[in-house]
Coordinates of C-alpha atoms and ligand atoms in Angstrom, one line a residue:
X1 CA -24.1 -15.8 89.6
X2 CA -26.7 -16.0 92.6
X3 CA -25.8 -14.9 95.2
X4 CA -26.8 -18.8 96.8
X5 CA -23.9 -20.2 94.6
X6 CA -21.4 -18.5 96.5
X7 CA -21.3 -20.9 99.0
X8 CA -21.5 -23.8 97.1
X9 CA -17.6 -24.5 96.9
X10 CA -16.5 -23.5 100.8
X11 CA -19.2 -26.1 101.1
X12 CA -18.6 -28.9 99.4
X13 CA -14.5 -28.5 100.0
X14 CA -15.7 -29.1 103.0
X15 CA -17.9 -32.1 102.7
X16 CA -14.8 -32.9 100.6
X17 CA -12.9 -33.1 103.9
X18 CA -15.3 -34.3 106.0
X19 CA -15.9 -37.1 103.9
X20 CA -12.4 -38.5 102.9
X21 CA -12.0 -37.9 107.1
X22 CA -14.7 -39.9 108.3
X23 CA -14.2 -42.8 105.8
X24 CA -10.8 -43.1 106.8
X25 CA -11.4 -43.2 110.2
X26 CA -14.2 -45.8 109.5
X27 CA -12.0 -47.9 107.8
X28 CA -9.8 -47.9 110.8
X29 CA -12.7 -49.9 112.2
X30 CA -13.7 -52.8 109.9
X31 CA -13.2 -56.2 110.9
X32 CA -14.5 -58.1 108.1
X33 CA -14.9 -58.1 104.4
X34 CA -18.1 -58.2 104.4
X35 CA -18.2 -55.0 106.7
X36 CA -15.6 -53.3 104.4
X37 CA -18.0 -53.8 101.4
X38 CA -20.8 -52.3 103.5
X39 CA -18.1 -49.2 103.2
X40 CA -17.4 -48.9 100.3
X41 CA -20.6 -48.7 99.0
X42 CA -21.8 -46.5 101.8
X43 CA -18.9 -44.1 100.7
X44 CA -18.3 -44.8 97.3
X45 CA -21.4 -46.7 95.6
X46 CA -23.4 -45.3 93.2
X47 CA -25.4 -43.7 95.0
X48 CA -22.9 -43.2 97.7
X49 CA -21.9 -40.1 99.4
X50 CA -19.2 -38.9 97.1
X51 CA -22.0 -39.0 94.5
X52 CA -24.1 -36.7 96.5
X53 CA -21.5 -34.4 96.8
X54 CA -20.6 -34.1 92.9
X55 CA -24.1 -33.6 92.3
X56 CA -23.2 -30.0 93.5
X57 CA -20.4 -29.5 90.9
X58 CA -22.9 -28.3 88.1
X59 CA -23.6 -25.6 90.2
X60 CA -20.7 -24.1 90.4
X61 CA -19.4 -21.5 87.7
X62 CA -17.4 -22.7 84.7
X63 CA -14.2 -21.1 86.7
X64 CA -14.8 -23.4 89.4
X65 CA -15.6 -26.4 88.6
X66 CA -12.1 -27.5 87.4
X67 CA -11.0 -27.4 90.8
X68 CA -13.7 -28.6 92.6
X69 CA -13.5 -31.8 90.0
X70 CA -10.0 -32.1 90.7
X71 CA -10.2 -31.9 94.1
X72 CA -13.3 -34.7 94.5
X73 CA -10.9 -36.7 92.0
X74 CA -8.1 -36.7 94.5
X75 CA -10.0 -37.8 97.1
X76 CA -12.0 -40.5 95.5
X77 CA -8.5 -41.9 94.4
X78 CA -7.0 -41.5 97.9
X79 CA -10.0 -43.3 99.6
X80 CA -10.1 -46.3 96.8
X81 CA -6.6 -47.0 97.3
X82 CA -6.8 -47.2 101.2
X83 CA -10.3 -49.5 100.7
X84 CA -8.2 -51.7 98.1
X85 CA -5.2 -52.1 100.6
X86 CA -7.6 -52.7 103.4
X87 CA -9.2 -55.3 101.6
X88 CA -5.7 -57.1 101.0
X89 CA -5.3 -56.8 104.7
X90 CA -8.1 -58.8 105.8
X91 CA -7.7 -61.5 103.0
X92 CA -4.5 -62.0 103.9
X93 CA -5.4 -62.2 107.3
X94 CA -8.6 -64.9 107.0
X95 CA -5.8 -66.9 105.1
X96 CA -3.8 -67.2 108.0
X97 CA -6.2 -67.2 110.0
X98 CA -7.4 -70.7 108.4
X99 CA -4.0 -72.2 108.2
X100 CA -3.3 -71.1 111.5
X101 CA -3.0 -74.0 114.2
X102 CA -2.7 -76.4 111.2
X103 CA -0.3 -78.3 109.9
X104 CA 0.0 -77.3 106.4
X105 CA 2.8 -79.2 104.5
X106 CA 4.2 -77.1 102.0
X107 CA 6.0 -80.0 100.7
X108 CA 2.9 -81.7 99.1
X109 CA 2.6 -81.3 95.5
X110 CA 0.1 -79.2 93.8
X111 CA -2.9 -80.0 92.2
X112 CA -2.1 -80.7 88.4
X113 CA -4.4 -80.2 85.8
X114 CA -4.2 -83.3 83.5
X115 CA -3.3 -82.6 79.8
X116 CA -5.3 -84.6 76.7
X117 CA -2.8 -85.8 73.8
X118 CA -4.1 -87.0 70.7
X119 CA -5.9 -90.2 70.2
X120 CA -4.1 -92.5 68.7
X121 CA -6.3 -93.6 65.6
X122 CA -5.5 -89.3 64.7
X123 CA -2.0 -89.8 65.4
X124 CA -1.2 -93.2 62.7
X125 CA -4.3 -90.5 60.6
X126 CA -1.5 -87.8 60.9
X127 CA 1.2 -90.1 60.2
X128 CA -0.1 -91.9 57.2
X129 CA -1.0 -88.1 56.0
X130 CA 2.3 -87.0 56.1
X131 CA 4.3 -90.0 54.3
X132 CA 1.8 -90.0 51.6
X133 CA 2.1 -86.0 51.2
X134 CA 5.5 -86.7 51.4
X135 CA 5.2 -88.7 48.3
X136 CA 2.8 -85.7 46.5
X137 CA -0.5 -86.9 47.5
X138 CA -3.7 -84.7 48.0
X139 CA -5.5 -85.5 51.1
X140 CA -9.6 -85.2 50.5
X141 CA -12.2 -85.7 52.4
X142 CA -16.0 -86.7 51.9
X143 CA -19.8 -87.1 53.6
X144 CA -20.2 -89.4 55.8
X145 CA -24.1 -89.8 55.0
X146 CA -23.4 -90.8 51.0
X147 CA -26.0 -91.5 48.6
X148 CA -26.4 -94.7 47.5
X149 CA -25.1 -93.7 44.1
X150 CA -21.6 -92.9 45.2
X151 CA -21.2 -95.7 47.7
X152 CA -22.4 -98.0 45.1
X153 CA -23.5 -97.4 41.7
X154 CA -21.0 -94.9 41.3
X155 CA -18.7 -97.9 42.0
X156 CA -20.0 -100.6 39.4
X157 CA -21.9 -102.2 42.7
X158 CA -25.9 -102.1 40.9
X159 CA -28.8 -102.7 43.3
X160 CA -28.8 -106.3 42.6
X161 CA -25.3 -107.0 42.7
X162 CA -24.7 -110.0 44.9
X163 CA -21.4 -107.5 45.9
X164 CA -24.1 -105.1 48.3
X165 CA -24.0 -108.5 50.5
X166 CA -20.5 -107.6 50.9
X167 CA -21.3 -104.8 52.8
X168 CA -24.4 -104.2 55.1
X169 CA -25.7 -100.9 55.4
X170 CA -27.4 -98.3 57.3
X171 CA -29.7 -96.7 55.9
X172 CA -31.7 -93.3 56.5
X173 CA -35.3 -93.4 56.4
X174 CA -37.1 -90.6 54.9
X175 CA -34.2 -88.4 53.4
X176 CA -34.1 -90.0 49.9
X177 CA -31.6 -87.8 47.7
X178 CA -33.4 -86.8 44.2
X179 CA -31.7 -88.3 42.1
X180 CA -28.9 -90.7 43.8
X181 CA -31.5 -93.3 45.4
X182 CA -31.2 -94.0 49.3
X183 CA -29.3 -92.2 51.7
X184 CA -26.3 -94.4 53.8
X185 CA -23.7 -94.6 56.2
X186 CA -21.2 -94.5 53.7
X187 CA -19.8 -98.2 54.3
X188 CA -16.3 -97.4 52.9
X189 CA -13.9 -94.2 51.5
X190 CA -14.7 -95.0 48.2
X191 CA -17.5 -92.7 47.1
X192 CA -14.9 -89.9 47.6
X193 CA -13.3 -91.6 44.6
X194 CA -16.1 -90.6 41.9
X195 CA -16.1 -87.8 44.2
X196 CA -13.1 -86.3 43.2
X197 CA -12.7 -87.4 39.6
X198 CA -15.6 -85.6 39.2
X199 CA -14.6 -82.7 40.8
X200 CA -10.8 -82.6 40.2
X201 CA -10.2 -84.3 37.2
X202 CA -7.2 -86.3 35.9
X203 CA -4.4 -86.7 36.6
X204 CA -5.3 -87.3 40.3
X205 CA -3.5 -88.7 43.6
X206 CA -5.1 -88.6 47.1
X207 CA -5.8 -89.9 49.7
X208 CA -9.1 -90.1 52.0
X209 CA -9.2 -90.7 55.8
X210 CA -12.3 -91.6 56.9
X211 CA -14.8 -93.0 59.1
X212 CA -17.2 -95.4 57.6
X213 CA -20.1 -97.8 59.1
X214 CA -21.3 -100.8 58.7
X215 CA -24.2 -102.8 60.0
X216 CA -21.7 -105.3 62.2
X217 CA -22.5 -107.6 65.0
X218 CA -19.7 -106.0 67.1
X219 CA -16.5 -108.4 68.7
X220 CA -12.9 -108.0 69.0
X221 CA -12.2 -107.4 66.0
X222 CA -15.6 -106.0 64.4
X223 CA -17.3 -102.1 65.2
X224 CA -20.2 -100.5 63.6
X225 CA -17.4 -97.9 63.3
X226 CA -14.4 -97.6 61.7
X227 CA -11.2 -95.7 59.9
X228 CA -10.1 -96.6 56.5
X229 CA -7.8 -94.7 54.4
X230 CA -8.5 -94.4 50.3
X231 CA -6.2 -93.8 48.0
X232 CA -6.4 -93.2 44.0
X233 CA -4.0 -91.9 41.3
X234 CA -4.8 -91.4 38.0
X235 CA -2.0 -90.5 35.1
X236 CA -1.0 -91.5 31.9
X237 CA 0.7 -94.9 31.9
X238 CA -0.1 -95.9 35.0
X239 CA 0.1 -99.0 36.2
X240 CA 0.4 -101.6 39.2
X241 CA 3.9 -101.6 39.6
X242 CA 3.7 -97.9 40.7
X243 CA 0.8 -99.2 43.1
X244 CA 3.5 -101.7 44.6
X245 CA 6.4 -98.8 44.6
X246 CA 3.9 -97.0 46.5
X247 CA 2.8 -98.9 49.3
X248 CA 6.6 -101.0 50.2
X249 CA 7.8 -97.5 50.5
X250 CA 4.5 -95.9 52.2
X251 CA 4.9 -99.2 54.8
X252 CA 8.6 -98.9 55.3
X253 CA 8.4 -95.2 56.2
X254 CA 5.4 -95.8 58.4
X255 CA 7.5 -99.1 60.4
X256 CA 10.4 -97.3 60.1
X257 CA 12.1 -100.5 58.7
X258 CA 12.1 -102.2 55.5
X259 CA 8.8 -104.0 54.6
X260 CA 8.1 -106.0 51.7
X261 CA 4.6 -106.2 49.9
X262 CA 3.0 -108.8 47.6
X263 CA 0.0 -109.1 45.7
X264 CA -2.9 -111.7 45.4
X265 CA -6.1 -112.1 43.4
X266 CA -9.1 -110.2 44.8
X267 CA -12.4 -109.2 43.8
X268 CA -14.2 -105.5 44.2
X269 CA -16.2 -104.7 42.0
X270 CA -14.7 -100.9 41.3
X271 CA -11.5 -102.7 39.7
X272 CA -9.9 -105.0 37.4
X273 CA -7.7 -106.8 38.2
X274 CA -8.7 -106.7 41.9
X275 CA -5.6 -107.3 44.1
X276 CA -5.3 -107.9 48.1
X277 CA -2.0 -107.0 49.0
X278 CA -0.2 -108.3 51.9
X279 CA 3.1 -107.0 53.4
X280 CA 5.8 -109.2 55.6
X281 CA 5.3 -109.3 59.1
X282 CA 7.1 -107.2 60.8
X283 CA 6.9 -109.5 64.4
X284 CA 8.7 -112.9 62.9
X285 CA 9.7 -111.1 59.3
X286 CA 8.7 -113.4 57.4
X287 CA 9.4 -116.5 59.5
X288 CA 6.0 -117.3 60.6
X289 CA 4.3 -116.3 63.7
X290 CA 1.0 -116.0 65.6
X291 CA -0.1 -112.5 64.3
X292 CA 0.5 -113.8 60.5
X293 CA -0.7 -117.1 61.6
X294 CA 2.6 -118.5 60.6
X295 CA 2.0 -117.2 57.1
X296 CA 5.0 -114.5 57.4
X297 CA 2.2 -112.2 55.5
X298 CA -0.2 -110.1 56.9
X299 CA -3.4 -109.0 54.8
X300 CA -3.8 -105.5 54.6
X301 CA -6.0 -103.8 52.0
X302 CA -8.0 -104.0 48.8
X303 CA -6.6 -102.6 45.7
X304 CA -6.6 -103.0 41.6
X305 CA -7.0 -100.6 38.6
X306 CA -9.7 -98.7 38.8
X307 CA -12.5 -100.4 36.5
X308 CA -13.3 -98.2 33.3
X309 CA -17.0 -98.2 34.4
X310 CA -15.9 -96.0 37.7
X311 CA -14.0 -93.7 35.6
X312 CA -16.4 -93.6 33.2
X313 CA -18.5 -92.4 35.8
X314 CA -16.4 -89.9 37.1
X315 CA -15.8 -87.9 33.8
X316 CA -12.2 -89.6 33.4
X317 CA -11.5 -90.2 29.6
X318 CA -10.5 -94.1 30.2
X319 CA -9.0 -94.1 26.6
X320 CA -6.3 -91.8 28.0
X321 CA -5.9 -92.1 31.5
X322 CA -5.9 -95.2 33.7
X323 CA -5.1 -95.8 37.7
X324 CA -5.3 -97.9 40.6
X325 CA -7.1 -97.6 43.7
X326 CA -6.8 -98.7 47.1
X327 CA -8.2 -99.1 50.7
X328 CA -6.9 -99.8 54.0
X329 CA -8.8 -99.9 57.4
X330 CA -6.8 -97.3 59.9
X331 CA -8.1 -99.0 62.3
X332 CA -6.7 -102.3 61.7
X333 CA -3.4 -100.5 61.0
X334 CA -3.3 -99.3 64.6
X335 CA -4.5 -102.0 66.4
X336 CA -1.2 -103.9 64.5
X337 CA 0.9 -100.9 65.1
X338 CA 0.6 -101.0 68.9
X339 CA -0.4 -104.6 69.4
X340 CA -4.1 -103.8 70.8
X341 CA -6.1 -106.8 70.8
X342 CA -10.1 -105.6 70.8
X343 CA -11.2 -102.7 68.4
X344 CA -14.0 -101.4 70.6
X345 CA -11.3 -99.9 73.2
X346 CA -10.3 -97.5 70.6
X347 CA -14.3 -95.8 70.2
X348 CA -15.1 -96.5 74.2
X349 CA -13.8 -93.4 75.8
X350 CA -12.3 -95.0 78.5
X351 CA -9.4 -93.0 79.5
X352 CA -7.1 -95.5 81.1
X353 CA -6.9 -96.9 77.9
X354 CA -6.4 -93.9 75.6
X355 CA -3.7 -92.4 78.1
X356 CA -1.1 -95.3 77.1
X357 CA -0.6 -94.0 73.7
Ligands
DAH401 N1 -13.7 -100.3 49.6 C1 -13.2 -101.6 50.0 C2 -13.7 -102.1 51.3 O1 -14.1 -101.3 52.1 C3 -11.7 -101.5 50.0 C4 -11.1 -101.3 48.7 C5 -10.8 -102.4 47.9 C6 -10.9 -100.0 48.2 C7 -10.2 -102.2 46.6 C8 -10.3 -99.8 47.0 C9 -10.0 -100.9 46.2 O2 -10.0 -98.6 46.5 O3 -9.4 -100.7 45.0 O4 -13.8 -103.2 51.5

């Protein structure tokens, strides 16, 4: 070893002392936090005075350093503790400092952070989901920009079928799909019925939730925007009196008291027979009353068997299976449910409203 390095570790124990000495005593001093950051980086920064000390340790011999890094350990810990409690000090110190000479009233209540629930279009969605998984449905789900294939053709609607009129549409300029004509804003759940015939097959039974758009003037009861809910099942000797089993007990689950559904002529062109079907109202049952317009029915969705041009078109051999269809608005289902009387609150985003539910 050099004879130099001999004094390196008396030395820099030393420094050792000195330091953890005069930082201490510093400390004693500081007033502020500001100050006691000053100090800390003064002492302890990077390129700090403990730093220049350790810079020594690789020249001390193998037998040494151990020590030496122990010892500089010791009083790095010693010092950060002291700086940490110091610090404490004086924060606790500008708090009272601030409160002190007011009145503070511990009494008032805190500031809450207000919690979101879920809208309530997605909580009838979850609802209706439930009952009709309950009752061994699928639930799917399809593109809201459809082709005009699957939101009409698809569905026995041809380009100059008087049905289109039904229906205005949005359409998307440019984007032309290669072989499925136009692209839409699908206008109802439908498409997803081809969809999943051709995807899934027979036997079938799902629903689809689903936003959908049409080109409305908007009012009360109109929106550009809206929820339907699709459903399909396909079997063997199917036929409309499961459709009607379906739905009473689907709409009595859903109430939570027993509802009773009938049947009248309709016309879509994906079935035949087409059906509307109506259930009893649930505000007069059945007496007659301002929300069934003293019918003691109130309309609720389109339905039928599904027309063998639609299965046809989703793969389904029509010889063996057959089914029925159906489509509700969710919308409309709960704006009935909890009495609101204009469907543009429910896309708005006005929070007073959406907090009542
Ligand atoms: N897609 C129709 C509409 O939006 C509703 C509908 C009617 C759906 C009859 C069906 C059905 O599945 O069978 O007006």
């Amino acid at each position: 070893m050099p004879l130099k390095n001999l004094y390196i570790k008396p030395r820099m124990k030393n420094e050792l002392q000195q330091l953890e000495s005069s930082a201490l005593k510093a400390l004693k001093e500081v007033k502020t936090l500001d100050e006691l950051k000053d100090l800390e980086v003064k002492f302890l920064g990077r390129k700090g005075e403990l730093t220049g000390i350790l810079r020594g340790l690789k020249d001390l011999s193998p037998a040494e350093k151990p020590e030496m890094g122990a010892l500089s350990n010791t009083v790095k810990k010693k010092l950060e503790a002291a700086f940490a409690s110091k610090q404490q000090k004086l924060e606790n110190d500008s708090l009272e400092q601030q409160l002190s000479g007011q009145f503070f009233d511990t009494t008032i209540p805190g500031k809450s952070r207000p919690i979101g629930h879920i809208h309530p279009l997605s909580q009838i969605q979850e609802e209706v989901e439930r009952i009709f998984s309950q009752m061994g449905f699928s639930i799917a789900d399809g593109p809201e920009i459809e082709s005009e294939y699957y939101n009409f053709e698809g569905l026995n609607i041809p380009a100059d079928h008087p049905a289109r009129d039904m229906q205005d549409t949005f359409f998307i300029e440019g984007k032309d799909h290669k072989d499925h004509g136009r692209m839409v804003l699908r206008t109802h759940t439908s498409p997803v019925q081809v969809r999943s015939m051709e995807k899934y097959g027979a036997p079938l039974r799902l629903i689809v939730p689903g936003r959908v758009f049409r080109n409305e003037a908007t009012d009360a009861s109109h929106d550009h925007t809206f929820d339907q809910v699709e459903g399909i099942l396909i079997d063997e000797n199917i036929s409309i009196a499961h459709l009607k089993g379906v739905m009473k007990e689907f709409l009595t689950r859903l109430f939570g008291k027993e509802v009773n559904v009938r049947f009248r002529p309709g016309y879509f062109p994906f079935v035949e027979p087409g059906l509307e079907l109506d259930f009893s109202c649930l505000i007069c049952e059945g007496k007659g009353c301002r929300v069934c317009k003293k019918t003691g029915w109130v309309e609720f969705m389109g339905s039928g068997m599904i027309h063998e041009n639609v299965l046809k078109a989703g793969g389904v051999d029509h010889k063996k299976y057959q089914g029925w269809a159906f489509g509700f608005g969710l919308t409309r289902l709960v704006m009935m449910r909890y009495g609101i009387d204009d469907i543009r609150h429910l896309t708005n985003g006005d929070l007073r409203f959406n907090h009542q539910f």
